[in-house]
Short mmCIF file of C-alpha atoms and ligand atoms in Angstrom, two decimals:
data_model
loop_
_atom_site.label_atom_id
_atom_site.label_comp_id
_atom_site.label_asym_id
_atom_site.label_seq_id
_atom_site.Cartn_x
_atom_site.Cartn_y
_atom_site.Cartn_z
CA MET A 11 49.51 77.07 127.28
CA PRO A 12 52.51 77.40 124.93
CA GLU A 13 54.64 80.53 125.43
CA LYS A 14 53.74 83.47 123.22
CA LYS A 15 56.13 84.03 120.36
CA ASN A 16 57.47 87.41 119.24
CA ILE A 17 56.44 87.97 115.64
CA VAL A 18 57.44 91.06 113.61
CA ILE A 19 55.26 92.06 110.66
CA THR A 20 55.88 95.04 108.33
CA GLY A 21 53.12 96.42 106.10
CA ALA A 22 50.69 95.52 108.89
CA THR A 23 48.06 98.17 108.21
CA SER A 24 46.40 96.72 105.17
CA GLY A 25 45.70 93.61 103.05
CA ILE A 26 47.93 90.59 103.66
CA GLY A 27 49.90 92.17 106.53
CA LYS A 28 46.75 93.14 108.45
CA ALA A 29 45.26 89.65 107.98
CA LEU A 30 48.54 88.14 109.28
CA CYS A 31 48.42 90.42 112.35
CA GLU A 32 44.84 89.43 113.08
CA HIS A 33 45.80 85.77 112.80
CA PHE A 34 49.06 85.76 114.72
CA ALA A 35 48.00 88.21 117.46
CA LYS A 36 45.48 85.63 118.78
CA ASP A 37 48.29 83.67 120.45
CA ASN A 38 51.46 85.74 120.06
CA ILE A 39 52.96 89.17 120.57
CA VAL A 40 52.93 90.88 117.16
CA TYR A 41 55.16 93.88 116.47
CA ALA A 42 53.21 95.53 113.70
CA GLY A 43 54.88 97.97 111.27
CA TYR A 44 52.94 101.05 110.04
CA ARG A 45 53.91 104.13 108.02
CA ASN A 46 50.69 106.13 108.52
CA GLU A 47 50.02 107.39 112.07
CA LYS A 48 46.26 107.45 111.33
CA LEU A 49 46.21 103.67 111.09
CA VAL A 50 47.79 102.99 114.51
CA GLU A 51 44.49 102.97 116.48
CA GLY A 52 43.15 100.42 113.96
CA LEU A 53 46.15 98.19 114.61
CA LYS A 54 45.78 98.48 118.39
CA SER A 55 42.11 97.63 118.15
CA ILE A 56 42.94 94.21 116.68
CA SER A 57 44.30 92.86 119.95
CA HIS A 58 46.15 93.87 123.11
CA ASN A 59 48.92 91.61 121.77
CA ILE A 60 49.79 94.14 119.04
CA VAL A 61 52.72 96.50 119.50
CA PRO A 62 52.76 99.04 116.65
CA PHE A 63 56.08 100.49 115.44
CA TYR A 64 56.80 103.11 112.79
CA ILE A 65 58.69 102.08 109.68
CA ASP A 66 58.63 103.72 106.23
CA PHE A 67 61.05 102.21 103.76
CA LYS A 68 61.18 105.46 101.85
CA GLN A 69 62.51 107.11 105.07
CA ILE A 70 65.73 105.15 105.45
CA ASP A 71 66.49 106.37 109.02
CA SER A 72 63.23 104.89 110.18
CA ILE A 73 64.59 101.39 109.50
CA ALA A 74 67.28 101.60 112.18
CA PHE A 75 64.90 103.23 114.66
CA ALA A 76 62.35 100.45 114.08
CA ALA A 77 64.95 97.70 114.55
CA ASN A 78 66.21 99.36 117.72
CA PHE A 79 62.70 99.67 119.07
CA ILE A 80 62.14 95.94 118.56
CA LYS A 81 65.48 94.96 120.07
CA VAL A 82 64.72 96.91 123.25
CA LYS A 83 61.14 95.58 123.57
CA ALA A 84 61.52 91.99 122.37
CA GLU A 85 65.02 90.67 123.14
CA HIS A 86 64.32 87.77 120.81
CA VAL A 87 62.39 87.53 117.53
CA ASP A 88 60.86 84.16 116.64
CA CYS A 89 59.50 85.12 113.24
CA LEU A 90 60.05 88.16 111.02
CA ILE A 91 57.44 88.49 108.25
CA ASN A 92 58.47 91.05 105.61
CA VAL A 93 55.25 92.13 103.98
CA ALA A 94 55.38 95.86 103.14
CA GLY A 95 55.30 96.50 99.43
CA CYS A 96 54.16 98.69 96.56
CA VAL A 97 54.02 98.41 92.80
CA VAL A 98 55.78 100.50 90.17
CA ALA A 99 54.26 99.82 86.78
CA GLY A 100 54.32 101.27 83.29
CA ALA A 101 56.25 100.96 80.06
CA ILE A 102 59.88 100.42 80.93
CA GLU A 103 60.90 102.80 78.06
CA ASN A 104 59.70 105.82 80.05
CA ILE A 105 59.33 105.07 83.76
CA ASP A 106 61.35 107.70 85.64
CA ILE A 107 64.47 105.97 86.97
CA LYS A 108 63.86 107.57 90.41
CA LYS A 109 60.62 105.58 90.67
CA ILE A 110 62.40 102.39 89.81
CA LYS A 111 64.96 103.05 92.56
CA GLU A 112 62.13 103.75 94.99
CA GLN A 113 60.58 100.39 94.03
CA PHE A 114 63.74 98.67 95.09
CA GLU A 115 64.05 100.79 98.30
CA VAL A 116 60.59 99.64 99.45
CA ASN A 117 60.34 96.08 98.18
CA THR A 118 63.94 94.95 98.38
CA PHE A 119 66.61 97.08 100.11
CA GLY A 120 64.42 98.16 102.99
CA HIS A 121 63.60 94.56 103.90
CA LEU A 122 67.22 93.51 103.66
CA ASP A 123 68.38 96.44 105.81
CA PHE A 124 65.72 95.76 108.48
CA THR A 125 66.47 92.02 108.44
CA GLN A 126 70.21 92.50 108.75
CA ARG A 127 69.60 94.58 111.84
CA LEU A 128 67.34 91.98 113.44
CA LEU A 129 69.46 88.90 112.53
CA PRO A 130 71.29 88.61 115.90
CA PHE A 131 67.82 88.37 117.56
CA LEU A 132 66.50 85.78 115.13
CA ASP A 133 68.65 82.75 116.03
CA GLY A 134 66.46 79.68 116.11
CA GLY A 135 63.72 81.62 114.31
CA ARG A 136 62.54 82.18 110.81
CA ILE A 137 62.16 84.91 108.17
CA ILE A 138 59.18 84.78 105.86
CA ASN A 139 59.14 87.13 102.88
CA ILE A 140 55.93 87.97 101.06
CA SER A 141 57.38 87.90 97.58
CA SER A 142 55.06 87.46 94.56
CA LYS A 143 54.40 85.33 91.49
CA SER A 144 56.05 88.35 89.83
CA SER A 145 59.34 87.07 91.21
CA PHE A 146 59.22 84.56 88.37
CA GLY A 147 59.93 87.53 86.15
CA ILE A 148 57.64 86.95 83.23
CA PHE A 149 55.23 89.93 83.34
CA PRO A 150 55.73 93.00 81.12
CA PHE A 151 54.54 96.51 82.17
CA VAL A 152 55.32 95.64 85.82
CA SER A 153 58.98 94.88 85.38
CA PRO A 154 60.26 97.11 88.20
CA TYR A 155 57.96 95.22 90.61
CA CYS A 156 59.01 91.83 89.16
CA ALA A 157 62.70 92.72 89.40
CA SER A 158 62.36 94.01 92.99
CA LYS A 159 60.72 90.78 94.09
CA ARG A 160 63.24 88.58 92.19
CA ALA A 161 66.12 90.52 93.79
CA LEU A 162 64.49 90.05 97.19
CA ASP A 163 64.24 86.30 96.65
CA ILE A 164 67.80 85.98 95.34
CA MET A 165 69.37 87.85 98.24
CA PHE A 166 67.33 86.12 100.92
CA ASN A 167 68.01 82.70 99.38
CA SER A 168 71.67 83.58 99.53
CA LEU A 169 71.23 84.43 103.20
CA LEU A 170 69.71 80.98 103.72
CA LEU A 171 72.68 79.33 101.97
CA GLU A 172 75.41 81.43 103.59
CA THR A 173 74.32 81.96 107.20
CA HIS A 174 75.98 80.20 110.12
CA ARG A 175 72.94 81.08 112.21
CA ASP A 176 70.10 78.75 112.89
CA ILE A 177 67.53 80.66 110.80
CA LYS A 178 65.03 79.36 108.28
CA VAL A 179 64.31 81.66 105.33
CA ILE A 180 61.10 81.21 103.35
CA SER A 181 59.66 82.99 100.29
CA VAL A 182 55.87 83.03 99.90
CA LYS A 183 54.81 83.89 96.34
CA PRO A 184 51.12 84.77 96.06
CA GLY A 185 49.29 85.16 92.80
CA VAL A 186 46.53 87.76 92.53
CA ILE A 187 45.02 88.47 95.99
CA ALA A 188 42.09 90.78 96.60
CA THR A 189 43.67 93.64 98.59
CA PRO A 190 43.80 97.42 98.39
CA LEU A 191 47.20 97.10 96.71
CA TRP A 192 45.60 97.25 93.30
CA GLY A 193 43.75 100.54 93.81
CA LYS A 194 46.81 102.08 95.39
CA SER A 195 48.91 100.97 92.43
CA ILE A 196 46.60 102.77 90.01
CA GLU A 197 46.87 105.97 92.09
CA GLU A 198 50.63 105.76 92.58
CA ASN A 199 51.40 105.02 88.91
CA LYS A 200 49.34 107.83 87.32
CA GLU A 201 52.49 109.65 86.15
CA ASN A 202 53.92 106.50 84.56
CA ILE A 203 50.63 105.77 82.86
CA ASP A 204 50.41 109.28 81.43
CA ALA A 205 54.02 109.03 80.28
CA ALA A 206 53.42 105.78 78.37
CA ILE A 207 52.63 107.41 75.03
CA GLY A 208 52.02 104.75 72.39
CA PHE A 209 51.12 102.11 75.00
CA GLU A 210 47.56 103.27 75.75
CA LYS A 211 45.93 99.97 74.70
CA GLU A 212 48.33 97.94 76.86
CA LEU A 213 47.98 100.18 79.93
CA ASP A 214 44.21 100.34 79.54
CA TYR A 215 44.21 96.59 79.81
CA MET A 216 46.48 96.64 82.82
CA LEU A 217 44.29 99.19 84.60
CA ASP A 218 41.16 97.22 83.85
CA SER A 219 42.80 94.04 85.26
CA ALA A 220 44.03 95.86 88.36
CA ARG A 221 40.46 97.13 89.10
CA LYS A 222 39.11 93.58 88.72
CA ASN A 223 41.90 91.99 90.76
CA GLU A 224 41.04 94.10 93.81
CA THR A 225 37.65 92.40 93.90
CA TYR A 226 38.10 89.04 92.20
CA GLY A 227 41.56 88.02 93.43
CA LEU A 228 41.99 85.17 95.92
CA ASP A 229 40.95 85.80 99.52
CA VAL A 230 43.73 87.07 101.73
CA MET A 231 43.20 84.09 104.05
CA GLU A 232 44.76 81.84 101.37
CA VAL A 233 48.05 83.67 101.99
CA VAL A 234 47.55 83.49 105.78
CA LYS A 235 47.18 79.66 105.57
CA VAL A 236 50.42 79.31 103.63
CA VAL A 237 52.33 81.69 105.91
CA GLU A 238 51.03 79.75 108.94
CA GLU A 239 52.42 76.54 107.36
CA ALA A 240 55.74 78.33 106.66
CA ALA A 241 55.82 79.57 110.28
CA GLU A 242 54.84 76.32 111.97
CA ASN A 243 56.21 73.44 109.90
CA PRO A 244 59.43 72.11 111.50
CA ASN A 245 60.80 71.62 108.01
CA PRO A 246 59.30 74.35 105.83
CA LYS A 247 60.00 74.58 102.09
CA SER A 248 62.16 77.53 101.01
CA SER A 249 59.48 78.65 98.53
CA TYR A 250 55.71 78.43 98.45
CA THR A 251 53.25 79.65 95.82
CA VAL A 252 49.67 80.71 96.57
CA GLY A 253 47.05 80.26 93.84
CA TRP A 254 47.01 78.55 90.45
CA ASP A 255 48.28 81.67 88.68
CA ALA A 256 51.43 81.68 90.78
CA LYS A 257 51.94 77.97 90.14
CA LEU A 258 51.50 78.55 86.38
CA ALA A 259 54.02 81.46 86.43
CA GLU A 260 56.51 79.14 88.19
CA ILE A 261 56.09 76.44 85.50
CA VAL A 262 56.32 78.91 82.60
CA SER A 263 59.42 80.55 84.13
CA LYS A 264 61.29 77.23 83.75
CA LEU A 265 60.97 77.31 79.93
CA PRO A 266 63.73 78.75 77.69
CA GLN A 267 63.51 82.55 77.54
CA ASP A 268 62.57 82.63 73.84
CA TRP A 269 59.66 80.25 74.45
CA ILE A 270 58.49 82.36 77.39
CA ASN A 271 58.66 85.50 75.26
CA LYS A 272 56.63 83.87 72.44
CA LEU A 273 53.97 82.72 74.94
CA ILE A 274 53.77 86.11 76.62
CA LYS A 275 53.62 88.01 73.32
CA ALA A 276 50.81 85.75 72.00
CA GLY A 277 48.96 86.11 75.32
CA MET A 278 49.36 89.90 75.30
CA LYS A 279 48.11 90.22 71.71
CA ALA A 280 45.00 88.15 72.45
CA LYS A 281 44.27 90.00 75.73
CA PHE A 282 44.88 93.54 74.39
CA ASN A 283 42.74 92.89 71.31
CA ARG A 284 39.95 91.44 73.43
CA ALA A 285 40.15 94.47 75.74
CA LYS A 286 40.00 96.77 72.69
CA GLN A 287 36.93 94.96 71.27
CA ASN A 288 35.17 95.13 74.67
CA ARG A 289 35.88 98.85 74.87
CA LEU A 290 34.52 99.45 71.33
CA LYS A 291 31.39 97.41 72.25
CA GLU A 292 30.89 99.46 75.45
CA GLN A 293 31.36 102.68 73.46
CA ALA A 294 28.78 101.53 70.86
CA VAL A 295 26.28 100.64 73.59
CA SER A 296 26.77 104.02 75.32
CA GLU A 297 26.40 105.91 72.02
CA ASN A 298 23.20 103.98 71.18
CA THR A 299 21.82 104.68 74.64
CA GLN A 300 22.56 108.40 74.26
CA ALA A 301 20.91 108.42 70.80
CA VAL A 302 17.76 106.84 72.27
N1 NAP B 20 47.69 91.74 96.51
C1 NAP B 20 48.31 90.89 95.66
O1 NAP B 20 47.76 90.45 94.65
C2 NAP B 20 49.71 90.49 95.96
C3 NAP B 20 50.23 89.43 95.20
C4 NAP B 20 51.56 88.99 95.44
C5 NAP B 20 52.31 89.66 96.39
N2 NAP B 20 51.82 90.70 97.08
C6 NAP B 20 52.66 91.34 98.06
O2 NAP B 20 52.07 91.29 99.33
C7 NAP B 20 52.58 92.34 100.13
C8 NAP B 20 51.37 93.02 100.79
O3 NAP B 20 50.59 93.59 99.78
P1 NAP B 20 48.99 93.72 99.90
O4 NAP B 20 48.44 93.16 98.71
O5 NAP B 20 48.57 93.35 101.28
O6 NAP B 20 48.93 95.34 99.72
P2 NAP B 20 48.38 96.51 100.64
O7 NAP B 20 47.03 96.18 101.17
O8 NAP B 20 48.59 97.75 99.88
O9 NAP B 20 49.44 96.49 101.86
C9 NAP B 20 50.76 96.93 101.69
C10 NAP B 20 51.33 97.30 103.02
O10 NAP B 20 52.64 97.79 102.87
C11 NAP B 20 52.71 99.10 103.43
N3 NAP B 20 53.65 99.92 102.72
C12 NAP B 20 53.61 100.40 101.45
N4 NAP B 20 54.63 101.20 101.18
C13 NAP B 20 55.40 101.24 102.29
C14 NAP B 20 56.57 101.89 102.66
N5 NAP B 20 57.20 102.76 101.81
N6 NAP B 20 57.11 101.71 103.89
C15 NAP B 20 56.45 100.87 104.78
N7 NAP B 20 55.32 100.28 104.53
C16 NAP B 20 54.82 100.42 103.28
C17 NAP B 20 51.28 99.64 103.33
O11 NAP B 20 51.08 100.69 104.23
P3 NAP B 20 49.73 101.67 104.08
O12 NAP B 20 48.63 100.91 104.73
O13 NAP B 20 50.12 102.91 104.79
O14 NAP B 20 49.50 101.84 102.58
C18 NAP B 20 50.53 98.40 103.72
O15 NAP B 20 50.52 98.23 105.11
C19 NAP B 20 53.35 93.27 99.22
O16 NAP B 20 54.73 93.05 99.37
C20 NAP B 20 52.92 92.84 97.84
O17 NAP B 20 53.89 93.04 96.89
C21 NAP B 20 50.50 91.14 96.93
#
């Protein structure tokens, strides 16, 4: 039997991170990051190979504690998978700047801080970041999220280019995946949505899409398959997309900025108008039903 590897996964309590824990804990020791105590038992019940550790990227001190915990327990890390993430969305004109900073704390700076601390233990290993198709930077009304993922990719690609260590760095960029992220995003962005006066039509469309994405997105196992490839392939690519929508975003992102903007504006106009017409139809049906 091959020796068990030490794998560290943040954001292990839900969606993609949880699915990765379930997959990798079959044959490896998985250090699984949580921020909510209530979810620890659930993590432990996945496998006796799971070692939960506390990390909350909004609590900066917890990052050093978490890295120290792993250093003491593991001695060597074969694979660090940075998964934890959240979404800050809204109209960029009026999103509170504090929320935008928080977006970067969780999706970007936290991962970099944690990774820097574990680097001496990662020699011969690999770092896999769960980035996003949003890293291609073409989506309005989620620009803090896009920018946080782009910044993550830029800094970790720089790490790959600069490091003297034997470490592979890989970015996995999923498109829409069916996870609880979408519902959480609606909850966590209520303030931004209320503040977006004049953008009601646009945000209505965004909310409607988010609700659908949670059910109709790709299955989380599609991400697991790609991460497995990134973790096992002796010569992994530095960037993988998951899903046709991520591939399309990559292609579009290569066009000149003005062309991208024209495409996005035309797409938005069509989608927002369609959403408005659907809403009017639904209203009419409901009014007719009430009249009957
Ligand atoms: N779902 C998609 O369509 C999609 C697409 C592309 C990329 N991604 C990326 O995939 C990653 C995982 O997302 P998911 O879809 O699996 O969402 P999810 O089900 O909401 O999982 C997110 C995980 O991150 C944790 N987390 C959130 N804020 C944190 C913080 N401040 N500190 C530490 N942990 C925190 C969550 O903890 P709790 O369980 O306590 O909430 C959870 O374990 C994210 O980086 C996301 O950006 C998702």
